[in-house]
Amino acid sequence: MTIPRTYGPAWRQTQQAHLSLGQLKVMSAIEQCRTATLGGHVLRCSACAHQDIAYNSCRNRHCPKCQSGAAKRWLEARQADLLPVDYYHVVFTLPAPISAIAYYNKAMIYGLLFEVVAETLRTLAADPRHLGAQIGATLVLHTWGSALTHHPHVHGIVPGGGLSLDGERWIACKPGFFLPVRVLSRLFRRRFLEALSKAQAAGQLQCLGEYAPLADPAAFAEWLAPLRQCEWVVYAKRPFAGPAAVLAYLARYTHRVAISNSRLMAMDEQGVTFRWKDYRAQGRTRHKTMTLSPDEFMRRFLLHVLPSGFHRIRHYGLLANAGRRDHLQRVRAWLQVASVTTETQGAHAEAGNPSTPPTFVCPDCGAAMIIIELLARKPLIRAPPQPEGAA
């Protein structure tokens, strides 16, 4: 993405009072990604002696250039978790008023969103009136809409069934149906507002700017009242074509942040033009283009920088990291499916290891290219030390 390199330095000077350290680090990483600043390798083709330079990636999780490789490794590492059942795609979205305060409370509200979504799915699935089973889910946080606006929501991929409450058999969903969406929405709304009220009462919610009055409990309760009556967007899509389609779809959501380079169309004197999807429209009119000034484009992109150390992919229930292997082995036994071999697991582990050396192919003849020289990182330019007594 050349936009931060072209306009970033000047924009940071004007916005430095409004940018967090995390946002500054993301801008710096994207600007330096695959440039001489980060060093690289000199490559030579083993067949035709063609030479090329491959600069190192920044590997920042917000960088559009670096995420395709991470998504591919994640996809390969998750192959061992597939079950021969239908999979369902569920989406839980926060209403606009809560999205607005979420920007000032990212770690708390995003974490709360994960917890409440997982609790809602597991509670309703365990109810004998619905499924009566312990389920598993992989949840992925999205904070953006197609136009890069702040729009926090969670995508979930859920196997179509679960373990019986006594852990002795597999209970499958009804064909083509997971859980009632209307009941999911109501339970999600109630549990989230209860948890948000507790956080505000405990002083864990920052109320800044125009939301400063919400620090008062009475004002906060009045602000919450309409949110208890409005509809919260929750839906479940029909089953995917099969397990392979599930992972292919999910991989597009796991390591993408805000926008991919493929959606960028132009950067000129008019601004930055990119493709976006208007979900309120139908048919061909749904796919549109938008042009933003470089400053507005960077502002919207940086809305989605996550707090340091925050995990945007989480596994719950049967798919939780602690007991996933044992749970999946038991389910495969009941479904009479052979377990994944040790060799296959080792291959997936190797594929998911980011330290696996990359392979390079000659653009002229297609032969393998070998590294003949390492290029060191350029040292950071620092201001020379001032003599003692200098102002």
XYZ file of N, CA and C in Angstrom, residues 158 247 262 324:
12
model
N -19.466 -22.585 12.979
C -19.895 -23.558 13.976
C -20.228 -24.886 13.303
N -13.446 -23.807 5.387
C -12.119 -23.265 5.681
C -11.701 -22.223 4.648
N -6.317 -5.627 -3.336
C -7.069 -5.916 -4.553
C -8.268 -4.991 -4.732
N -9.255 -29.487 22.406
C -9.706 -29.685 21.030
C -9.341 -31.065 20.484
